[in-house]
mmCIF file of C-alpha atoms in Angstrom:
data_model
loop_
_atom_site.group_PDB
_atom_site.id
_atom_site.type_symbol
_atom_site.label_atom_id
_atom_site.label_comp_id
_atom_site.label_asym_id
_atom_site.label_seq_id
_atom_site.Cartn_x
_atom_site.Cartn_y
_atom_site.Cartn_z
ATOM 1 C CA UNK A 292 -67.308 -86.544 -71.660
ATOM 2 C CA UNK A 293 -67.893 -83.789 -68.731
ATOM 3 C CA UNK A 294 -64.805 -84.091 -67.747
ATOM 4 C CA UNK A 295 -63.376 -83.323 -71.410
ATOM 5 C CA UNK A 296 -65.372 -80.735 -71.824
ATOM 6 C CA UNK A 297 -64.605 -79.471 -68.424
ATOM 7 C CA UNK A 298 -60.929 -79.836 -69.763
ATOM 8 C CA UNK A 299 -61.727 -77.649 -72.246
ATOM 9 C CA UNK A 300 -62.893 -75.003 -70.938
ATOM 10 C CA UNK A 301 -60.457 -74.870 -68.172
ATOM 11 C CA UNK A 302 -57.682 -74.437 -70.451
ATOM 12 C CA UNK A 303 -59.456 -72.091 -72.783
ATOM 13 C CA UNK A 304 -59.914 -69.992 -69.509
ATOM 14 C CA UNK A 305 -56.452 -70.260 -68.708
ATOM 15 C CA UNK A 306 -55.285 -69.303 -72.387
ATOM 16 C CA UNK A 307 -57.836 -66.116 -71.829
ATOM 17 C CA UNK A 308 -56.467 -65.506 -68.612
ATOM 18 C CA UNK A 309 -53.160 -65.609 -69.542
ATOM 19 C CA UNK A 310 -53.557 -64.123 -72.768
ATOM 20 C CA UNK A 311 -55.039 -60.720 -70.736
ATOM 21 C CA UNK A 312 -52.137 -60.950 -68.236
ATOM 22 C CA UNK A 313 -49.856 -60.682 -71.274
ATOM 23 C CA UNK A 314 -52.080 -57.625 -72.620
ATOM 24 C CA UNK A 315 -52.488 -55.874 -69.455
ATOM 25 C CA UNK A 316 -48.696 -56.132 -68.609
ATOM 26 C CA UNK A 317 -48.001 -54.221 -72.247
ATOM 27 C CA UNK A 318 -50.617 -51.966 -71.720
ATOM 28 C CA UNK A 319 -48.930 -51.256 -68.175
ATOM 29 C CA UNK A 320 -45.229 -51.729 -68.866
ATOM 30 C CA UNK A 321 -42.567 -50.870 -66.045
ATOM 31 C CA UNK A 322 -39.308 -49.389 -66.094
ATOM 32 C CA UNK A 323 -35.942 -49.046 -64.565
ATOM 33 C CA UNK A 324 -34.040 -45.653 -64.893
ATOM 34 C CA UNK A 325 -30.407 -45.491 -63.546
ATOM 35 C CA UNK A 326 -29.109 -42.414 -62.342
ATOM 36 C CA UNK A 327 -25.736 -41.738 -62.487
ATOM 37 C CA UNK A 328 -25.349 -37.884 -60.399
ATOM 38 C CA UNK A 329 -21.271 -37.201 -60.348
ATOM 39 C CA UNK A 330 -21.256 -34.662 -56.953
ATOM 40 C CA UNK A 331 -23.784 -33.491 -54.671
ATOM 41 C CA UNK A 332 -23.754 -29.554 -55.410
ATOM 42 C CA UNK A 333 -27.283 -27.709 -55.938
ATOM 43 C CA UNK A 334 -27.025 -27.433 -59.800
ATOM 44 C CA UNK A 335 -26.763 -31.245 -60.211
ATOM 45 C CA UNK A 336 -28.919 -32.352 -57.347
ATOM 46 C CA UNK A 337 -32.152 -29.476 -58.857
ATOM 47 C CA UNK A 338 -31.609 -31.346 -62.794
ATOM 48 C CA UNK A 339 -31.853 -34.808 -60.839
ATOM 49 C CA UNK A 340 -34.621 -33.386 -58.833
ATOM 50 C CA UNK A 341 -36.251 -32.244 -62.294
ATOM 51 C CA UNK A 342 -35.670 -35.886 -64.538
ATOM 52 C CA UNK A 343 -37.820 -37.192 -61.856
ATOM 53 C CA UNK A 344 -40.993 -34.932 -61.511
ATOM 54 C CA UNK A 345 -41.438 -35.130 -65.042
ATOM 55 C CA UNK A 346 -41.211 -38.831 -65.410
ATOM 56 C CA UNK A 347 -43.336 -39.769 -61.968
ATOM 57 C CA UNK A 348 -45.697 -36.859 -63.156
ATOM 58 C CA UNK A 349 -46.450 -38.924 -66.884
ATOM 59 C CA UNK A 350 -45.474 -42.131 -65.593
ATOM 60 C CA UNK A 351 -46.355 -42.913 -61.944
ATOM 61 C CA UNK A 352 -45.028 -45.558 -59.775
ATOM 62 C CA UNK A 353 -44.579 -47.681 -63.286
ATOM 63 C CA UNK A 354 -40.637 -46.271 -62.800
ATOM 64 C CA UNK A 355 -38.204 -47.564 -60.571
ATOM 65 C CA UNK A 356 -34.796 -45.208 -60.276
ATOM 66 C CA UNK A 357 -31.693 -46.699 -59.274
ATOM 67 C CA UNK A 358 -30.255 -43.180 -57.833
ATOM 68 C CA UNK A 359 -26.499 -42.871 -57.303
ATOM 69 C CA UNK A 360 -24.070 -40.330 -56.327
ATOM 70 C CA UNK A 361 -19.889 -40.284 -57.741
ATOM 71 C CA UNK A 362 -19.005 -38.002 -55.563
ATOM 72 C CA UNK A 363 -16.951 -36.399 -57.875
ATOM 73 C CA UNK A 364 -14.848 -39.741 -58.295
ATOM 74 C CA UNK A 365 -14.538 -40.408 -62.418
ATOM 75 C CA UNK A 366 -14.063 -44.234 -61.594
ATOM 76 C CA UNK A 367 -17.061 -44.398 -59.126
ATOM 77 C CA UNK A 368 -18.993 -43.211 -62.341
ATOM 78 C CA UNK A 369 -17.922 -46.329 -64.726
ATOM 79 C CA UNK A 370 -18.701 -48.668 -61.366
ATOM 80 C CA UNK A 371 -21.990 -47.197 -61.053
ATOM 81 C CA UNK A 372 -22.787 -47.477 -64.747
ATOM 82 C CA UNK A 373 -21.831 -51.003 -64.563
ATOM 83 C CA UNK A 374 -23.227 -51.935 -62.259
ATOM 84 C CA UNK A 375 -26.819 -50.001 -63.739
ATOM 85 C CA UNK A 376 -25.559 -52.370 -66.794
ATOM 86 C CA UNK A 377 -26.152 -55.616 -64.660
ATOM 87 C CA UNK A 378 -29.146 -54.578 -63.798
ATOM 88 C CA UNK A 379 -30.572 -54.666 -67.027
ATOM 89 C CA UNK A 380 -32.279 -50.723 -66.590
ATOM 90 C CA UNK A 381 -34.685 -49.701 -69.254
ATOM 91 C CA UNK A 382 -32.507 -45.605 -69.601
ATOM 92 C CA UNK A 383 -29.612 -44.039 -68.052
ATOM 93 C CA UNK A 384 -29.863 -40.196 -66.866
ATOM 94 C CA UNK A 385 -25.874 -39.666 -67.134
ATOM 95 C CA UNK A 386 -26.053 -35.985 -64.617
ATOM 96 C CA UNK A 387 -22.709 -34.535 -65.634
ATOM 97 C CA UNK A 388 -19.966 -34.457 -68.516
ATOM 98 C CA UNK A 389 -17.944 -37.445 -66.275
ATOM 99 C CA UNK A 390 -21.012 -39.308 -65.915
ATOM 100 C CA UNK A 391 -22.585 -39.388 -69.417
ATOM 101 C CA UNK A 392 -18.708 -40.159 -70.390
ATOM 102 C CA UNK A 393 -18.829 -43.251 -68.080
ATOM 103 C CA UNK A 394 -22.319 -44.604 -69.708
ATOM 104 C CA UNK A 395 -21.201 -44.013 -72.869
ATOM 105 C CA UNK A 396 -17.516 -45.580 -72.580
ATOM 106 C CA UNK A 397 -19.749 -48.676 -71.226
ATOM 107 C CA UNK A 398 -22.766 -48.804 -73.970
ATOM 108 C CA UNK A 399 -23.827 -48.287 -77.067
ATOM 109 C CA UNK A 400 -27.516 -50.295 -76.418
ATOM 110 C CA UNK A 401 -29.263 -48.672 -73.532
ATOM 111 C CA UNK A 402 -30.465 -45.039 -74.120
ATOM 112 C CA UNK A 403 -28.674 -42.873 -72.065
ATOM 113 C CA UNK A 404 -29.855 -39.313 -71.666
ATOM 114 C CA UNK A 405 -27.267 -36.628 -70.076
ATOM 115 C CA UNK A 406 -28.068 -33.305 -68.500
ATOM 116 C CA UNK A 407 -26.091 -30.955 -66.706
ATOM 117 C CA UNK A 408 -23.759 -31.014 -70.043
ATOM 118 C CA UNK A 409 -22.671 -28.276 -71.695
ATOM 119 C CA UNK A 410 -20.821 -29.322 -75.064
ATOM 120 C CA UNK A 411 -21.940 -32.857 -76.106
ATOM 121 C CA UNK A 412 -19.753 -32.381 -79.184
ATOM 122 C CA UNK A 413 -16.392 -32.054 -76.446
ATOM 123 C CA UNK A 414 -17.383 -34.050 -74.192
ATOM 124 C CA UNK A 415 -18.062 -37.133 -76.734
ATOM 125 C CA UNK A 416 -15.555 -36.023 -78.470
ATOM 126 C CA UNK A 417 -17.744 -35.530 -81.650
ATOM 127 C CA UNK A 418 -15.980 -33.745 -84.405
ATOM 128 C CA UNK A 419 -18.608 -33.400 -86.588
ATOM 129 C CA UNK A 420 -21.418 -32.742 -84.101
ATOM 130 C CA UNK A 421 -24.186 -31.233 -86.013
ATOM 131 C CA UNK A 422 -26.786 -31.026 -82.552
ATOM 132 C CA UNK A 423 -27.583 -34.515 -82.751
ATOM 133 C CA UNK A 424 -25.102 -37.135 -80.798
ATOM 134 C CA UNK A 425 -26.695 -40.083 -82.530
ATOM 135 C CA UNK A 426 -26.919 -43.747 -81.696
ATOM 136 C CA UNK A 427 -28.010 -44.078 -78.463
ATOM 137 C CA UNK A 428 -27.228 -40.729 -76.883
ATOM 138 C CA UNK A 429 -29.025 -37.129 -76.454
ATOM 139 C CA UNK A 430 -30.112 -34.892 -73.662
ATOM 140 C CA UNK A 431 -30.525 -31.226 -72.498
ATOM 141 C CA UNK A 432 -27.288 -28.606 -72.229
ATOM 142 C CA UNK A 433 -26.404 -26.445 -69.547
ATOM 143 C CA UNK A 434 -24.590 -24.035 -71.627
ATOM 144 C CA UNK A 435 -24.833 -20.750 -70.926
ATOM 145 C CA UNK A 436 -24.894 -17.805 -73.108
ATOM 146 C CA UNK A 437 -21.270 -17.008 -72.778
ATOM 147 C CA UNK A 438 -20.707 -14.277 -75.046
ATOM 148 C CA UNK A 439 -23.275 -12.371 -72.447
ATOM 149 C CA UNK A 440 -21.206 -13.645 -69.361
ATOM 150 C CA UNK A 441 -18.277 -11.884 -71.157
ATOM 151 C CA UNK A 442 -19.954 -8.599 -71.953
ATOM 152 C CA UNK A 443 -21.500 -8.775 -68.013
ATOM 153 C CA UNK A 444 -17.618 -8.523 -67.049
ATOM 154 C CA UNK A 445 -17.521 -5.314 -69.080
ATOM 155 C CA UNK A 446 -20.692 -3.841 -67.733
ATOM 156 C CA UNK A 447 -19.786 -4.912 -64.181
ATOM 157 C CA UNK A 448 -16.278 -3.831 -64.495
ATOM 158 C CA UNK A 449 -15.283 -1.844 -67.037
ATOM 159 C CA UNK A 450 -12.018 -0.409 -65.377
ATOM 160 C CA UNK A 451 -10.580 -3.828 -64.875
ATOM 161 C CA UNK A 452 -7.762 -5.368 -67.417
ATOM 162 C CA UNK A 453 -6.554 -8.692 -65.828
ATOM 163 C CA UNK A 454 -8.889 -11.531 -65.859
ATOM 164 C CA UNK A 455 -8.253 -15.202 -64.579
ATOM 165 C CA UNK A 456 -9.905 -18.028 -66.349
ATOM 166 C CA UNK A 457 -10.419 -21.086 -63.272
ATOM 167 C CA UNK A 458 -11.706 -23.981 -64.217
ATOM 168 C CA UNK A 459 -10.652 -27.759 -64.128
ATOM 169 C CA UNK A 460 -8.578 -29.098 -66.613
ATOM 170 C CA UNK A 461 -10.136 -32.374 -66.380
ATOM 171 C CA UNK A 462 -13.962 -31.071 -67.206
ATOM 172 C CA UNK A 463 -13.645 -30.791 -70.993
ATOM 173 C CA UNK A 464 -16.945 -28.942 -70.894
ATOM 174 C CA UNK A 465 -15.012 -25.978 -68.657
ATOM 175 C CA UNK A 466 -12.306 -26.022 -71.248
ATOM 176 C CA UNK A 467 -14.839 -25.166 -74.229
ATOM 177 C CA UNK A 468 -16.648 -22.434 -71.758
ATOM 178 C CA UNK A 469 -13.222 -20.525 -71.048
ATOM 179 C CA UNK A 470 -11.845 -21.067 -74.511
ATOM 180 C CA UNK A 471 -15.181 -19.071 -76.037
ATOM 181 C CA UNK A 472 -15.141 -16.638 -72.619
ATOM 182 C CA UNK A 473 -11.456 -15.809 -73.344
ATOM 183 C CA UNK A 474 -11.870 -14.593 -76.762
ATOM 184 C CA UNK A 475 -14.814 -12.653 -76.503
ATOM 185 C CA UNK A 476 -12.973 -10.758 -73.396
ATOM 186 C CA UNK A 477 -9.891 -10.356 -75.320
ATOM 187 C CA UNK A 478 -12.279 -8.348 -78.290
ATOM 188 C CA UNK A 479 -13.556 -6.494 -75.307
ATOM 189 C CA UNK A 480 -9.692 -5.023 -74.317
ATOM 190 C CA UNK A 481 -9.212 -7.466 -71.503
ATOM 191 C CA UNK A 482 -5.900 -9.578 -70.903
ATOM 192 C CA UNK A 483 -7.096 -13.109 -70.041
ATOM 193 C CA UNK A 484 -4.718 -15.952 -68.057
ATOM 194 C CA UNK A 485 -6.029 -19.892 -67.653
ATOM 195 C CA UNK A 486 -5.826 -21.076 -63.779
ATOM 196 C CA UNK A 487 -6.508 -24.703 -63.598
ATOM 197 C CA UNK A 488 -7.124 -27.330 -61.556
ATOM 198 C CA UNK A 489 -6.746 -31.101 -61.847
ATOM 199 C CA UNK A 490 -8.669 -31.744 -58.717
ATOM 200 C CA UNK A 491 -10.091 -30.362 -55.690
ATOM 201 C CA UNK A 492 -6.378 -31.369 -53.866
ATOM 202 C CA UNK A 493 -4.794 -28.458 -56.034
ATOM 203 C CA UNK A 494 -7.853 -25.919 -56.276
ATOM 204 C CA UNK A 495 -6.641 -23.319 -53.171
ATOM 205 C CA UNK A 496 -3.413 -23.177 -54.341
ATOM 206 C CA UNK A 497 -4.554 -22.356 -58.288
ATOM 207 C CA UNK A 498 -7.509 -19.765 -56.199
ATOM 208 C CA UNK A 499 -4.886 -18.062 -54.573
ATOM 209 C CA UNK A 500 -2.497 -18.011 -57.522
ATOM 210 C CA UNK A 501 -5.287 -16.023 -59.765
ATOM 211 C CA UNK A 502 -6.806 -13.562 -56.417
ATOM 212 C CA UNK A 503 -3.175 -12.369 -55.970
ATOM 213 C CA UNK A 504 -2.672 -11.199 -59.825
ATOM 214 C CA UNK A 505 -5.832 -10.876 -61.510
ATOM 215 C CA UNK A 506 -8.841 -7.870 -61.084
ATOM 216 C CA UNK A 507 -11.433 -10.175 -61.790
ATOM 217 C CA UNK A 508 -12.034 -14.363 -62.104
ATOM 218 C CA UNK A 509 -14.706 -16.083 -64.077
ATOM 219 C CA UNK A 510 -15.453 -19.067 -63.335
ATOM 220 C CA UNK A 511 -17.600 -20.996 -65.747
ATOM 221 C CA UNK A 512 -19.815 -23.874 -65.014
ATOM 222 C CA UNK A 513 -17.490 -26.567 -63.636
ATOM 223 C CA UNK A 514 -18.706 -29.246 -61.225
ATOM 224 C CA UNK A 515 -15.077 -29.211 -58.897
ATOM 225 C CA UNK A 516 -15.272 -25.578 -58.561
ATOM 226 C CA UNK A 517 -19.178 -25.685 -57.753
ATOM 227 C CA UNK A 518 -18.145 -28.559 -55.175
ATOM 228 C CA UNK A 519 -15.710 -26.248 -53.892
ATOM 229 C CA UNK A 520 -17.089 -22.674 -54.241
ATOM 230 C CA UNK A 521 -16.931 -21.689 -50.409
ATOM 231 C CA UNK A 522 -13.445 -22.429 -51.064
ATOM 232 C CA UNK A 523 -13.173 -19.799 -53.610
ATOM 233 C CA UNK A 524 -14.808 -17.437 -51.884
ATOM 234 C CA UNK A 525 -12.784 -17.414 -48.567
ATOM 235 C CA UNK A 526 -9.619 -16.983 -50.535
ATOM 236 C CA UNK A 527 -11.259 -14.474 -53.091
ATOM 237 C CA UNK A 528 -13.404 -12.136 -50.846
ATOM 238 C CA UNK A 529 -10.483 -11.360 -48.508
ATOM 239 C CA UNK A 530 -8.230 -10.277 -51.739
ATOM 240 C CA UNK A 531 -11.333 -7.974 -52.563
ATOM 241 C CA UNK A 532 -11.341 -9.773 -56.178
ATOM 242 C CA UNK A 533 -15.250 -10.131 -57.487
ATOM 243 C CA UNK A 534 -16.050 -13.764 -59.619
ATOM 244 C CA UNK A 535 -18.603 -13.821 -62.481
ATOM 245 C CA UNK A 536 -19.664 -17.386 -62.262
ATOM 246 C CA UNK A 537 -21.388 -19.494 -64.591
ATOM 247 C CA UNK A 538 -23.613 -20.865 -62.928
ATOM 248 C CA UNK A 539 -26.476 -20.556 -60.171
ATOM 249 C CA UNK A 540 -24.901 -23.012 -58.152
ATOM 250 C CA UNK A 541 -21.550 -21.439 -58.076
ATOM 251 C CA UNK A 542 -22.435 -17.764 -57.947
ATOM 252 C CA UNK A 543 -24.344 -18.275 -54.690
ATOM 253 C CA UNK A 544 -21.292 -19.289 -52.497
ATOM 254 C CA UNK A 545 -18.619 -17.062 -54.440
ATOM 255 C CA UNK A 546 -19.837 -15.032 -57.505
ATOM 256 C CA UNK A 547 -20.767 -11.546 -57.636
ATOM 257 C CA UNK A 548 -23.336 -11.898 -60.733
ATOM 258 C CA UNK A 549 -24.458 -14.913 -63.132
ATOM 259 C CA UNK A 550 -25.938 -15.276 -66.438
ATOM 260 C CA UNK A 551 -27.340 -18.279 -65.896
ATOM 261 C CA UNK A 552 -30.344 -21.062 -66.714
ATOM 262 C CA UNK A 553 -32.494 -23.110 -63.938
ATOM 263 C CA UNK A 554 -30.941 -26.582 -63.763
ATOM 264 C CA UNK A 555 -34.218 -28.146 -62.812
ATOM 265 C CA UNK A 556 -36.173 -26.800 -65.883
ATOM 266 C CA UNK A 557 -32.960 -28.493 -67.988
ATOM 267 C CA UNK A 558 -33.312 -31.493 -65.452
ATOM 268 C CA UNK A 559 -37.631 -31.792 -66.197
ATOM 269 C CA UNK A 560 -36.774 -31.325 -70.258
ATOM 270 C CA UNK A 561 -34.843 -34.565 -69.678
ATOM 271 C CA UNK A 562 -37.196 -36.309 -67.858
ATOM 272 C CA UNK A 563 -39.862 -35.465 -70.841
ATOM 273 C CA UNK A 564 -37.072 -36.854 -73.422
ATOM 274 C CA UNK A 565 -37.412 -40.043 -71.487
ATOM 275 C CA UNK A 566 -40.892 -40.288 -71.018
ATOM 276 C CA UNK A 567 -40.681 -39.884 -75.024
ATOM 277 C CA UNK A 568 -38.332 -42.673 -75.253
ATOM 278 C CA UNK A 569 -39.894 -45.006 -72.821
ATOM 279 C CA UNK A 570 -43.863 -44.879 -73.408
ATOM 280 C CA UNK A 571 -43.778 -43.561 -76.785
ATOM 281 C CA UNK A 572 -41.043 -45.451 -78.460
ATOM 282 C CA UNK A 573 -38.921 -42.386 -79.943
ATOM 283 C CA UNK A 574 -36.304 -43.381 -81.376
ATOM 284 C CA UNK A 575 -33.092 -41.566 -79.364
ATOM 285 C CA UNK A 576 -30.483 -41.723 -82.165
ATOM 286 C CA UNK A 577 -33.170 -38.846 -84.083
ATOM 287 C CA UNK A 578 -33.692 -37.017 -80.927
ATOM 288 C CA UNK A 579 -31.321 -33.613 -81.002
ATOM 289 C CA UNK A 580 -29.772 -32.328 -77.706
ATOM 290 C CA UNK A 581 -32.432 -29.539 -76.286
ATOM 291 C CA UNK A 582 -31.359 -26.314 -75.245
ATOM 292 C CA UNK A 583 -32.547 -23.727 -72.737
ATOM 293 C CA UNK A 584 -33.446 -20.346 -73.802
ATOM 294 C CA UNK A 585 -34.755 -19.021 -70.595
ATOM 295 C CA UNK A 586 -31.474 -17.056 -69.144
ATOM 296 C CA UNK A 587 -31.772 -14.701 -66.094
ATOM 297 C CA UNK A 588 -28.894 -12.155 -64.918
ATOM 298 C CA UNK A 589 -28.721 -12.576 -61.098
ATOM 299 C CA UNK A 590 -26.544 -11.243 -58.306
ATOM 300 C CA UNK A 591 -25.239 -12.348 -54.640
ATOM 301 C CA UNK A 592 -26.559 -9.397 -52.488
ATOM 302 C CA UNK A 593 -23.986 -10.604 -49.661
ATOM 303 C CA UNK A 594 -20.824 -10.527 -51.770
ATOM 304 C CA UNK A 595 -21.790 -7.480 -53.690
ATOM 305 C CA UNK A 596 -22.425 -5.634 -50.587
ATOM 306 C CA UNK A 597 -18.939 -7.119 -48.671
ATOM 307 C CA UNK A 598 -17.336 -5.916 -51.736
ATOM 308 C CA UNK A 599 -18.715 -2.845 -52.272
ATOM 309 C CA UNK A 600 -19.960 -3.393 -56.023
ATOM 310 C CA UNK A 601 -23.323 -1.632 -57.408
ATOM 311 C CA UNK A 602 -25.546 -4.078 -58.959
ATOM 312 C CA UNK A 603 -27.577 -2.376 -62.245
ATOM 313 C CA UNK A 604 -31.629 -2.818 -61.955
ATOM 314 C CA UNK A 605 -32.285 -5.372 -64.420
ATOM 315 C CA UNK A 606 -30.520 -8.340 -62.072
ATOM 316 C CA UNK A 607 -32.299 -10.215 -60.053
ATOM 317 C CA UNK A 608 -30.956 -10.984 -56.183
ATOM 318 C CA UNK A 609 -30.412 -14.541 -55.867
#
C-alpha cells in the first residue's frame, strides 16, 4: 500500500513538475531571428546594428540571430535565406531590396521584416500597394524625401543645367528614386540623363561617362554605388563635378550634401516591429510599412571645401 501511494505521489509530482516546465517555457519562450544583410556599407550595417538593440533591449538573451552578410551577391541572398529556412527561425530581418526579395521568393510562412527598403510596392512588385504588403511581409523604408533632394540641387546649384541620374539598374528601389528625382528636376529647368550600372564591374566606366558631360550627379540611395562610393569620388572630384547623394552612407565618401534619415533609427523601428510580432503576437499581414519622418540636410566639409562650394547655415557637417 506505501508503495502505491508512494507511486502516486511520485507521478503526481512529476505531472506538476512537468506541467510547470511546460508553463515556465511559454512564459519564457525563445527565438531565432535570421538576418539576411546584402553588403557591408555603413547604412546597412547601422539598420542591422539598430534591429538588434531594440530586440536584446525588450527581449534579452531569449533571441538568438543567425547574422549573415551577401556581399552584394543576389544568389548568396536566396542561399542564406534557405538556409535560415532549414533552420526553422522564428523572423527574418531581410536588410536590403535584394535581400527581402530573396526571403520573400522563398516564403510565404515565416514573418519576414525588411529595412533598408525604399519602395516595398517596386520592389515586391505590388501594383496595388496601398502601405500595407500583406501576408507575411512589412518593415520600415529608407525613402527619402526626394522632391527636397531635387529642390537641394537647385539651392546648391542653381546655375547648373545638365544633371546625371547614377544608379544601378538592377536595384529597382534606385529606379523608383531617379524616376521621381528626374521629374521634379525637369519642373525645376534642369535637363536630366540616366547613367546606369548593372554591377560594380561596369560602375567606373558609367562614373566617368556622366563626370565628363554632366554639371552635377545625384546619386540616390543605391547599395552598389554606396559599396562603391570612394570609387565615385576619385573619378568625380578630379572632374570638379559635385554629387547630391541620397544617402548618409554615400554622401560621406563622395557627396557634397544629403537629405537624408538615420539608418539605425529605421533599423531600431524594425527591431520594435519584431518584438511586436514575436512576444505580442501581432499579426504581420495588418502591420503597415513605417516610415521615417526625421530628415536632416547634411554636408561633406572635405568635398565642399576641395571643391570650392559654400554650404548655407541650416546643414549640418557630417
Amino acid at each position: 500500500m506505501k508503495k502505491q501511494i508512494l507511486a502516486v505521489i511520485t507521478a503526481a509530482a512529476c505531472i506538476t513538475a512537468g506541467t510547470a516546465t511546460a508553463v515556465s517555457a511559454r512564459a519564457n519562450p525563445t527565438f531565432t531571428i535570421g538576418i539576411c544583410q546584402f553588403e557591408q556599407h555603413n547604412a546597412l550595417v547601422s539598420a542591422t546594428r539598430g534591429f538588434k538593440d531594440a530586440i536584446t533591449e525588450s527581449l534579452g538573451d531569449s533571441v538568438t540571430f543567425l547574422e549573415q552578410n551577401a556581399q552584394g551577391d543576389h544568389a548568396t541572398c536566396s542561399s542564406i535565406v534557405t538556409d535560415f529556412l532549414a533552420k526553422d527561425v522564428d523572423l527574418i530581418l531581410a536588410n536590403s531590396t535584394a535581400s527581402l526579395q530573396a526571403a520573400a521568393t522563398a516564403t510565404t510562412d515565416i514573418p519576414i521584416l525588411g529595412t533598408s527598403v525604399t519602395e516595398y510596392g517596386a520592389a515586391l512588385q505590388l501594383d496595388d500597394f496601398d502601405g500595407t504588403a500583406g501576408g507575411n511581409i512589412s518593415g520600415t523604408s529608407d525613402l527619402a524625401p526626394l522632391k527636397e533632394q531635387a529642390a537641394m540641387v537647385q539651392e546648391l546649384f542653381p546655375e547648373a543645367q545638365n544633371v546625371g541620374l547614377l544608379y544601378c539598374s538592377a536595384e529597382p528601389n534606385s529606379q523608383y528614386q531617379a524616376e521621381v528625382v528626374r521629374e521634379e528636376l525637369e519642373a525645376l529647368g534642369y535637363t536630366c540623363s540616366d547613367y546606369t550600372f548593372s554591377d560594380s564591374n561596369d560602375i567606373s566606366s558609367v562614373t566617368m561617362a556622366a563626370a565628363s558631360k554632366c554639371d552635377i550627379i545625384y546619386v540616390p540611395t543605391d547599395n552598389t554605388a554606396a559599396s562603391n562610393a570612394e570609387l565615385i569620388a576619385n573619378i568625380c572630384i578630379p572632374e570638379k563635378v559635385p554629387v547630391i547623394a541620397g544617402d548618409e552612407s554615400t554622401c560621406r565618401l563622395c557627396g557634397v550634401a544629403t537629405f537624408s534619415l538615420d539608418y539605425y533609427d529605421i533599423g531600431y523601428t524594425t527591431g520594435e516591429m519584431a518584438v511586436r510580432i514575436l512576444a505580442n503576437g501581432e499579426d504581420i499581414s495588418e502591420m503597415p510599412v513605417e516610415y521615417s519622418d526625421h530628415f536632416v540636410k547634411r554636408y561633406n566639409a572635405d568635398i565642399c571645401t576641395q571643391l570650392g562650394i559654400d554650404i548655407p547655415e541650416d546643414y549640418t557637417a557630417l
